[in-house]
């Protein structure tokens, strides 16, 4: 998909992830926050038809190639666009509780165990000061790592492939969890769509 970017639809109803993520949060997060990133990305690109053939992923993968006047806007809003498009796909009601197959083996090899991975991921999510994301990502050589990014930065900006991510901006959890970000992070494991994560891993 390229300019003009459109807000991707959700594959499940707003209330599908309850009680872990409440319907009102999903309505506002998808319908207002993600919609705003989409509109602001389009606004930044409107006067640059030479960029209209690029996907959002291509735009954020090489920020240095962009005109300086829109670089920050594309970083923030293009990042927000791709991060949220992925985030909705990474969640599903009643998903598997853990990955299987090659992905499970790779996680065990990189982090010692699935619990070892979960602990690292949760620490990155809880430890991100202010707004941002925590990720399971693959480097260019396919090696798995846990990292976090500030604001709407994405591992794609560093040439890495995001496999699983959690949004830890307060808008992602404040209505239900207020200041209890660790509780939101714990609840997130109940809605991870490991099938999608495994598909991304296989596609590396
Ligand atoms: Mn968000």
CSV table of C-alpha atoms in Angstrom, one decimal, residues 55 123 158 187 203:
chain,number,residue,atom,x,y,z
A,55,UNK,CA,5.2,1.8,1.0
A,123,UNK,CA,11.6,-5.8,31.2
A,158,UNK,CA,17.8,0.1,12.1
A,187,UNK,CA,-2.1,-9.3,30.2
A,203,UNK,CA,9.5,-15.0,6.0
